[in-house]
Amino acid sequence: MKLNVESVVGSVQRLMATAQNGLEVIRFGGLTNDVESSPFEIVERRRMYRLRHYFPDDATPGRPVAVLVPPLMVNADIWDVNADDGAVGILHRGGIDCWVVDFGSPASEEGGWERDLADHVLAVNSAIDTVCDATGGNVHLMGYSQGGMFAYQTTAYRSGKGVESIVTFGSPVDVVAGMPFGLPYGMVSDVAEFLADHVVTRLPITDSMVRLGFQMLDPVKTAKSRIDFLRQLHDREALLPKERQRRFLNNDGWVAYAGPAAADLLKQFVAHNRMMLGGFVIRDQPISLAELKCPILAVVGEVDDIGQPAAVRGIVRAAPNAEVYEASLVAGHFGLVAGSMATRHTWPLVRQWIDWMDGDQPLPPEIAPMTEHVATNRPNSAATRVVHTAATLAEAGAGVGKALEGIASNTVRGSIELAGEAARALPRLTRLGMIQPHTRISLGRLVAEQARRAPLRDLFLFDDRVHTNAAVNARIDNVVRGLVSVGIRPAMRVGVVMETRPSVLATVAALSRIGAVSVLLAPGSELERAIELTGIKALVSDPENLRAAAATRTRVLVLGGGSARALDIPLSEDVIDLEQIDPTQVELPAWYRPDPGLARELAFVLVTGTGDRLETKYITNHRWALSAFGTATTADLDRKDTVYCLAPLHHSSGLLVSLGGAIAGGSRIALARSLDPIRFGEEVHRYGVTVVTYTWTMLRDILDAEVFPSGHQHPIRLFIGSGMPAGLWRRTTEQFAPARVLEFYASIEGDVVLANVTGVKAGCKGRPVPGTAKVELVAYDPVAEQIRTDGSGFARRCADNEVGLLIGKATEGIDLSDGGLRGVFTAGDAWMPTENLFRRDSDGDYWLVDRTDTVIHTERGPVFTQPIVDVLNDITAVDMEVAFALPVGDHALAVAAVSVRTGFRLEPNDVTEAVRALDPDQRPDIVYVVDEIPRSSSYRPSTRAVQAAGRPQPGPDTWWYNRESEAYEIRTEDEAGTILGE
C-alpha cells in the first residue's frame, strides 16, 4: 500500500510540475533560466548591418581576429546560442577576438524589404574594413550556411585583401551536386527561375514562413523534438540546458528574408550555379571564386540535408587557386554551429585551425586537405538515409535494390533533362519555321524583345562590368537618335570599323533598329577598296580607327570612349562625334519606325579576303535569324550560359554564331577586347564562361600559353566556331576536357548551315542544322568546273565518300540570276550552289574537301587542299600549315608549307606516316618548313603570305615525295631544279 501512495504522490507531483512548466512556456514562450548572453558592444551601425564586438573589455594585444557572418534567415545570436559553450564563448577562451555582423531583420530595418544580395556582400566588405582598421591586422572570415557563401563572395570581391583565411560551416557551392532528393538540376533550375521572376519579389518571406520552411525540411526531426520536450516537461532541470537552443529553433532564431535577396539567390546560385561556374554579379561587377587564394576550411556535415556534402565540397573545384581543407562531422545543418557536437568538436577545431594558421601548432588530424569528390546521383538526404538503413537490414537485396534505384534515378533524370532541351529547342525551331519573307525580324528587334521580357537580366560583360538588357537597349536608342540626326536612313549602307567594345554592339544594333545595313570591316583592312566594293555611304569608327577611316575621304561618325576623350583628328563636316550629340534634344522624324527590317531584306555585309581576293558576303535578316536560332538550338544555349566572344563581330562566326546565338538563346555575352591568353584565363573564371567562340586557329595561342593546364578546373562546356584544324581540335578537347568542340559551316550564298554537334569526328563539318536549307551533294568536275549530269540531263547525286559540290535548296523569292541553279533534279526546282567541295561519309556526315577555286590541277589530276591540311595538322610537331598550287611550266605541283611548334622537331618520316591516310595521288609533291605562317585578322593561316615569301628552296627542311618508295626525302639542288623546272 505504501508503494501505491508513493506512486500516486509521484504522479501528482509530476502532473503539477508538467502543468506549472507548461503554463510558463505558454505565458513566456519557454522556461526562464539564468543563462546570460556573452557581453558585446555595437561598434558600428549602418543601414545594412550592426557590427558587434564580443568581450570588448578584453584588450589583450596581438590576438587573432575572427569575423562571423550569419545566414540571412537566422538571427545573429546563432553564434552565442549556447552562451559559454557557443562559438564566441569557446573562441574567446581560446584567445580569439570575435566580431559578428548582424544584418537585423528586413521587417524592422529601414528599407529592409528592398535589400538584395549585393547589399549583404558589401555590408560584410565594409565590416571587414572596420575590423581591420580597429585591430590593425587581418581577419579570419567565418560564415554559417549562406553566411559562408557571403564569406566566399566578399573575399573574392575584395581580392582577398585583409582576409587571413575563410572558415565556412555547411555552405553549399556546387548546387548541381547537391540537389535535394536527387531532383534533376534542369527542373530545379527552371522552378528557381520562375520563383525568382514571379513569386519572391511579390511575396514577402516572413520569419514565420522561414521557420515553417526549415521545419518542413525535416518534419520527422521536428516532431520528435517536440514530443521529447513534452515528455520531459515535468523535469525542469533536464530541459534547462537545452532551453535556450530550443527557443532559438522554435521561435526566436528566425528572421524574415527580403524578396530581392531571395530572387538573387535563386537566379545566380540556384538557376545559374554561378558560385561554381563564376560570373556572379555584385553591383555590375562580375566575380569568381577562382580569385580566392587564401587558405579555406570547410566544415562538412555528413548528414546535412541543406548544405549537402557534395555541394559544400564544390569549393575545391570552384577555388582552384586556394588551399582548401575540410573537417567532416556527423552532424546536421544546425548541429554544425550549435549544440553539443559544435561545442565538443566544431569550435575546438576552429580554434586549432587558427593556431595552425598563426604557425603555433600543428594541423589537427581531423582537418585534412579536401579532395575532389565525384558527385553522386543520390545526395545524402533524409530519404536516402532511410532507404540505406532498410537496405542494410536486408543485405541480400541491397545490391539489387541499389542497382534498380540507380537505373530509375538516371532514367528519370535523363528524361527530364532531355525534355528540358526539347522545351528550349522547339520554340526556336517553331519560330524559324514561321519566318516568311515579309516577317519582321532583326537583331534590333530581338534585343528589344529581351529588354521587354527581362529588363534587369544581364546581357553582356566587358572590362569587368555587367550591362543589363534595359541599359543596353537604352544605349541603342540613344545611338539611333544620334545616327538619325546626321542623316542615316533605312536601307543605307554604313561601314562599321571598330575594335571589340560595347559601342560596336550598340552601333550594329542601332543600324538594325533604323533598318540600315551594317557593312562590318576589320580594323587595318583595305578600307578604300571595301568602300568601293560595297557602296558604303558613311563610316562609323571608334577613336582608335578614326585616322584610318578619315583617310578614305568618306564621312566618318565617331562613337565610343565617352564624350571626354580626345580625338586624333579635328571635327568637321566629314568627321562628326556622335558622343557630343544629346539624344534628348533629337526629334525623331515621321518616317522612323523602330526595327522595321523584314526577313528578306539585307541586314549585314561582311568583307573578307585581301587584294584581288576581296569578297563580300551578303546576309539578310532571315539568314542572320537562321544562324542565330540554329546556333542557340544546336549548342543548347540558355540563360545559364555565358558566351565568350573571342571571334570579332566583323567575322561571320562573331556576328552569326557568337552574337546571334547568344541573343537568340538568352545567354550572357562576354566581349573580349582581343586575343590575350592571360586575360582569357582570368575572365573565363571571373565571368563564369561556359561557351567560347573561335575562328580558325584562334585557340592555338591559348593552348600554347597553357593558361589552363590539363586537369585545371574551368567552367567551359563548349567551344563553337568554324575553321578549327583537326589537330588543334584534338589538342583543345584534351586540354579542356570535358568540354567539346561544336564546329559550324555556313555558305557565303544561300542558307546552308552544317554543324558537327557530337564533336566526335575532329575536322568534320557535321550535318545540316534543323530549320536550315536542305542540302545535296552533286557530282562535280573540278577541272571543267561543271556539275556532272546523268543520262536524263539532271545532276547526278554523289555516292558516299565521292567528292562533289554542296548545294542548298533555295528559299522562296530568292534571286537566282546571280549564280543560282534551276532544273537540278526535277524541272523547275531551285538551288543555290556553295563555293565548296565536300564528301559525305557513310554515316551521313559532311567533310570539307576544298574550295572550287583552290583545287590544285596537277599532271596526275586534281588534288584537294583541305585533306592535306588536316593530316599535316594532326602531326604533334606541326603548328600551322597551308597547301597551295606551285606553278611549274605548264602544270602545277601540290605544295604544303608547315611551321613547327616551339620545342618540337619535325622529321620527313613524320610527314610520310601522316599522309598515308591520303590516296597516293592526293599526297603533296613537296612539303617544306617555314619559320612562321602569318595569319589574317580572323586567325586564318595566310596562303597568300606564304606564297609571297618565295618558292621552297632545296635544303634539309624541304622534302619531295618519292612515289616509288612512298616516302618524303631530301633532294639535291640538281634534283630540286629538275622537279621545279629551274
mmCIF file with all atom_site columns, N, CA, C and O in Angstrom, residues 376-398:
data_model
loop_
_atom_site.group_PDB
_atom_site.id
_atom_site.type_symbol
_atom_site.label_atom_id
_atom_site.label_alt_id
_atom_site.label_comp_id
_atom_site.label_asym_id
_atom_site.label_entity_id
_atom_site.label_seq_id
_atom_site.pdbx_PDB_ins_code
_atom_site.Cartn_x
_atom_site.Cartn_y
_atom_site.Cartn_z
_atom_site.occupancy
_atom_site.B_iso_or_equiv
_atom_site.pdbx_formal_charge
_atom_site.auth_seq_id
_atom_site.auth_comp_id
_atom_site.auth_asym_id
_atom_site.auth_atom_id
_atom_site.pdbx_PDB_model_num
ATOM 1  N N  . THR A 1 376 ? 27.558 12.280 -56.700 1.00 0.00 ? 376 THR A N  1
ATOM 2  C CA . THR A 1 376 ? 26.700 11.126 -56.909 1.00 0.00 ? 376 THR A CA 1
ATOM 3  C C  . THR A 1 376 ? 25.307 11.581 -57.266 1.00 0.00 ? 376 THR A C  1
ATOM 4  O O  . THR A 1 376 ? 24.942 12.731 -57.084 1.00 0.00 ? 376 THR A O  1
ATOM 5  N N  . ASN A 1 377 ? 24.517 10.628 -57.756 1.00 0.00 ? 377 ASN A N  1
ATOM 6  C CA . ASN A 1 377 ? 23.143 10.946 -58.134 1.00 0.00 ? 377 ASN A CA 1
ATOM 7  C C  . ASN A 1 377 ? 22.204 10.871 -56.944 1.00 0.00 ? 377 ASN A C  1
ATOM 8  O O  . ASN A 1 377 ? 21.036 11.191 -57.067 1.00 0.00 ? 377 ASN A O  1
ATOM 9  N N  . ARG A 1 378 ? 22.731 10.418 -55.798 1.00 0.00 ? 378 ARG A N  1
ATOM 10 C CA . ARG A 1 378 ? 21.852 10.280 -54.638 1.00 0.00 ? 378 ARG A CA 1
ATOM 11 C C  . ARG A 1 378 ? 22.445 11.067 -53.483 1.00 0.00 ? 378 ARG A C  1
ATOM 12 O O  . ARG A 1 378 ? 23.327 10.585 -52.782 1.00 0.00 ? 378 ARG A O  1
ATOM 13 N N  . PRO A 1 379 ? 22.007 12.292 -53.265 1.00 0.00 ? 379 PRO A N  1
ATOM 14 C CA . PRO A 1 379 ? 22.539 13.081 -52.162 1.00 0.00 ? 379 PRO A CA 1
ATOM 15 C C  . PRO A 1 379 ? 22.193 12.447 -50.832 1.00 0.00 ? 379 PRO A C  1
ATOM 16 O O  . PRO A 1 379 ? 21.242 11.670 -50.720 1.00 0.00 ? 379 PRO A O  1
ATOM 17 N N  . ASN A 1 380 ? 22.978 12.794 -49.813 1.00 0.00 ? 380 ASN A N  1
ATOM 18 C CA . ASN A 1 380 ? 22.824 12.201 -48.503 1.00 0.00 ? 380 ASN A CA 1
ATOM 19 C C  . ASN A 1 380 ? 21.655 12.859 -47.774 1.00 0.00 ? 380 ASN A C  1
ATOM 20 O O  . ASN A 1 380 ? 21.821 13.557 -46.784 1.00 0.00 ? 380 ASN A O  1
ATOM 21 N N  . SER A 1 381 ? 20.447 12.679 -48.255 1.00 0.00 ? 381 SER A N  1
ATOM 22 C CA . SER A 1 381 ? 19.271 13.304 -47.664 1.00 0.00 ? 381 SER A CA 1
ATOM 23 C C  . SER A 1 381 ? 18.622 12.365 -46.674 1.00 0.00 ? 381 SER A C  1
ATOM 24 O O  . SER A 1 381 ? 18.994 11.193 -46.536 1.00 0.00 ? 381 SER A O  1
ATOM 25 N N  . ALA A 1 382 ? 17.601 12.851 -45.977 1.00 0.00 ? 382 ALA A N  1
ATOM 26 C CA . ALA A 1 382 ? 16.896 12.025 -45.010 1.00 0.00 ? 382 ALA A CA 1
ATOM 27 C C  . ALA A 1 382 ? 16.280 10.814 -45.684 1.00 0.00 ? 382 ALA A C  1
ATOM 28 O O  . ALA A 1 382 ? 16.303 9.693  -45.167 1.00 0.00 ? 382 ALA A O  1
ATOM 29 N N  . ALA A 1 383 ? 15.732 11.032 -46.868 1.00 0.00 ? 383 ALA A N  1
ATOM 30 C CA . ALA A 1 383 ? 15.080 9.933  -47.577 1.00 0.00 ? 383 ALA A CA 1
ATOM 31 C C  . ALA A 1 383 ? 16.076 8.828  -47.902 1.00 0.00 ? 383 ALA A C  1
ATOM 32 O O  . ALA A 1 383 ? 15.786 7.643  -47.720 1.00 0.00 ? 383 ALA A O  1
ATOM 33 N N  . THR A 1 384 ? 17.281 9.188  -48.378 1.00 0.00 ? 384 THR A N  1
ATOM 34 C CA . THR A 1 384 ? 18.249 8.159  -48.747 1.00 0.00 ? 384 THR A CA 1
ATOM 35 C C  . THR A 1 384 ? 18.806 7.472  -47.505 1.00 0.00 ? 384 THR A C  1
ATOM 36 O O  . THR A 1 384 ? 19.183 6.307  -47.577 1.00 0.00 ? 384 THR A O  1
ATOM 37 N N  . ARG A 1 385 ? 18.841 8.183  -46.390 1.00 0.00 ? 385 ARG A N  1
ATOM 38 C CA . ARG A 1 385 ? 19.302 7.518  -45.162 1.00 0.00 ? 385 ARG A CA 1
ATOM 39 C C  . ARG A 1 385 ? 18.324 6.426  -44.733 1.00 0.00 ? 385 ARG A C  1
ATOM 40 O O  . ARG A 1 385 ? 18.721 5.360  -44.272 1.00 0.00 ? 385 ARG A O  1
ATOM 41 N N  . VAL A 1 386 ? 17.027 6.685  -44.881 1.00 0.00 ? 386 VAL A N  1
ATOM 42 C CA . VAL A 1 386 ? 16.020 5.676  -44.544 1.00 0.00 ? 386 VAL A CA 1
ATOM 43 C C  . VAL A 1 386 ? 16.167 4.469  -45.463 1.00 0.00 ? 386 VAL A C  1
ATOM 44 O O  . VAL A 1 386 ? 16.142 3.314  -45.034 1.00 0.00 ? 386 VAL A O  1
ATOM 45 N N  . VAL A 1 387 ? 16.323 4.755  -46.751 1.00 0.00 ? 387 VAL A N  1
ATOM 46 C CA . VAL A 1 387 ? 16.494 3.662  -47.721 1.00 0.00 ? 387 VAL A CA 1
ATOM 47 C C  . VAL A 1 387 ? 17.743 2.862  -47.395 1.00 0.00 ? 387 VAL A C  1
ATOM 48 O O  . VAL A 1 387 ? 17.743 1.624  -47.440 1.00 0.00 ? 387 VAL A O  1
ATOM 49 N N  . HIS A 1 388 ? 18.813 3.591  -47.059 1.00 0.00 ? 388 HIS A N  1
ATOM 50 C CA . HIS A 1 388 ? 20.075 2.912  -46.756 1.00 0.00 ? 388 HIS A CA 1
ATOM 51 C C  . HIS A 1 388 ? 19.918 2.014  -45.530 1.00 0.00 ? 388 HIS A C  1
ATOM 52 O O  . HIS A 1 388 ? 20.417 0.880  -45.497 1.00 0.00 ? 388 HIS A O  1
ATOM 53 N N  . THR A 1 389 ? 19.212 2.489  -44.506 1.00 0.00 ? 389 THR A N  1
ATOM 54 C CA . THR A 1 389 ? 19.015 1.699  -43.294 1.00 0.00 ? 389 THR A CA 1
ATOM 55 C C  . THR A 1 389 ? 18.231 0.439  -43.598 1.00 0.00 ? 389 THR A C  1
ATOM 56 O O  . THR A 1 389 ? 18.570 -0.656 -43.150 1.00 0.00 ? 389 THR A O  1
ATOM 57 N N  . ALA A 1 390 ? 17.158 0.593  -44.376 1.00 0.00 ? 390 ALA A N  1
ATOM 58 C CA . ALA A 1 390 ? 16.352 -0.570 -44.735 1.00 0.00 ? 390 ALA A CA 1
ATOM 59 C C  . ALA A 1 390 ? 17.173 -1.572 -45.533 1.00 0.00 ? 390 ALA A C  1
ATOM 60 O O  . ALA A 1 390 ? 17.063 -2.788 -45.340 1.00 0.00 ? 390 ALA A O  1
ATOM 61 N N  . ALA A 1 391 ? 18.000 -1.056 -46.416 1.00 0.00 ? 391 ALA A N  1
ATOM 62 C CA . ALA A 1 391 ? 18.817 -1.949 -47.255 1.00 0.00 ? 391 ALA A CA 1
ATOM 63 C C  . ALA A 1 391 ? 19.835 -2.708 -46.406 1.00 0.00 ? 391 ALA A C  1
ATOM 64 O O  . ALA A 1 391 ? 20.152 -3.858 -46.693 1.00 0.00 ? 391 ALA A O  1
ATOM 65 N N  . THR A 1 392 ? 20.332 -2.051 -45.388 1.00 0.00 ? 392 THR A N  1
ATOM 66 C CA . THR A 1 392 ? 21.307 -2.703 -44.524 1.00 0.00 ? 392 THR A CA 1
ATOM 67 C C  . THR A 1 392 ? 20.698 -3.899 -43.809 1.00 0.00 ? 392 THR A C  1
ATOM 68 O O  . THR A 1 392 ? 21.368 -4.909 -43.571 1.00 0.00 ? 392 THR A O  1
ATOM 69 N N  . LEU A 1 393 ? 19.412 -3.797 -43.480 1.00 0.00 ? 393 LEU A N  1
ATOM 70 C CA . LEU A 1 393 ? 18.730 -4.883 -42.778 1.00 0.00 ? 393 LEU A CA 1
ATOM 71 C C  . LEU A 1 393 ? 18.457 -6.076 -43.689 1.00 0.00 ? 393 LEU A C  1
ATOM 72 O O  . LEU A 1 393 ? 18.150 -7.153 -43.225 1.00 0.00 ? 393 LEU A O  1
ATOM 73 N N  . ALA A 1 394 ? 18.535 -5.844 -44.971 1.00 0.00 ? 394 ALA A N  1
ATOM 74 C CA . ALA A 1 394 ? 18.290 -6.939 -45.924 1.00 0.00 ? 394 ALA A CA 1
ATOM 75 C C  . ALA A 1 394 ? 19.449 -6.987 -46.911 1.00 0.00 ? 394 ALA A C  1
ATOM 76 O O  . ALA A 1 394 ? 19.346 -6.522 -48.040 1.00 0.00 ? 394 ALA A O  1
ATOM 77 N N  . GLU A 1 395 ? 20.588 -7.504 -46.460 1.00 0.00 ? 395 GLU A N  1
ATOM 78 C CA . GLU A 1 395 ? 21.805 -7.457 -47.257 1.00 0.00 ? 395 GLU A CA 1
ATOM 79 C C  . GLU A 1 395 ? 21.649 -8.154 -48.598 1.00 0.00 ? 395 GLU A C  1
ATOM 80 O O  . GLU A 1 395 ? 22.226 -7.740 -49.602 1.00 0.00 ? 395 GLU A O  1
ATOM 81 N N  . ALA A 1 396 ? 20.866 -9.199 -48.606 1.00 0.00 ? 396 ALA A N  1
ATOM 82 C CA . ALA A 1 396 ? 20.754 -9.957 -49.843 1.00 0.00 ? 396 ALA A CA 1
ATOM 83 C C  . ALA A 1 396 ? 20.134 -9.130 -50.958 1.00 0.00 ? 396 ALA A C  1
ATOM 84 O O  . ALA A 1 396 ? 20.479 -9.281 -52.123 1.00 0.00 ? 396 ALA A O  1
ATOM 85 N N  . GLY A 1 397 ? 19.208 -8.274 -50.582 1.00 0.00 ? 397 GLY A N  1
ATOM 86 C CA . GLY A 1 397 ? 18.533 -7.482 -51.609 1.00 0.00 ? 397 GLY A CA 1
ATOM 87 C C  . GLY A 1 397 ? 19.120 -6.113 -51.803 1.00 0.00 ? 397 GLY A C  1
ATOM 88 O O  . GLY A 1 397 ? 18.651 -5.367 -52.661 1.00 0.00 ? 397 GLY A O  1
ATOM 89 N N  . ALA A 1 398 ? 20.147 -5.778 -51.034 1.00 0.00 ? 398 ALA A N  1
ATOM 90 C CA . ALA A 1 398 ? 20.662 -4.412 -51.099 1.00 0.00 ? 398 ALA A CA 1
ATOM 91 C C  . ALA A 1 398 ? 21.274 -4.093 -52.449 1.00 0.00 ? 398 ALA A C  1
ATOM 92 O O  . ALA A 1 398 ? 21.031 -3.033 -53.021 1.00 0.00 ? 398 ALA A O  1
#
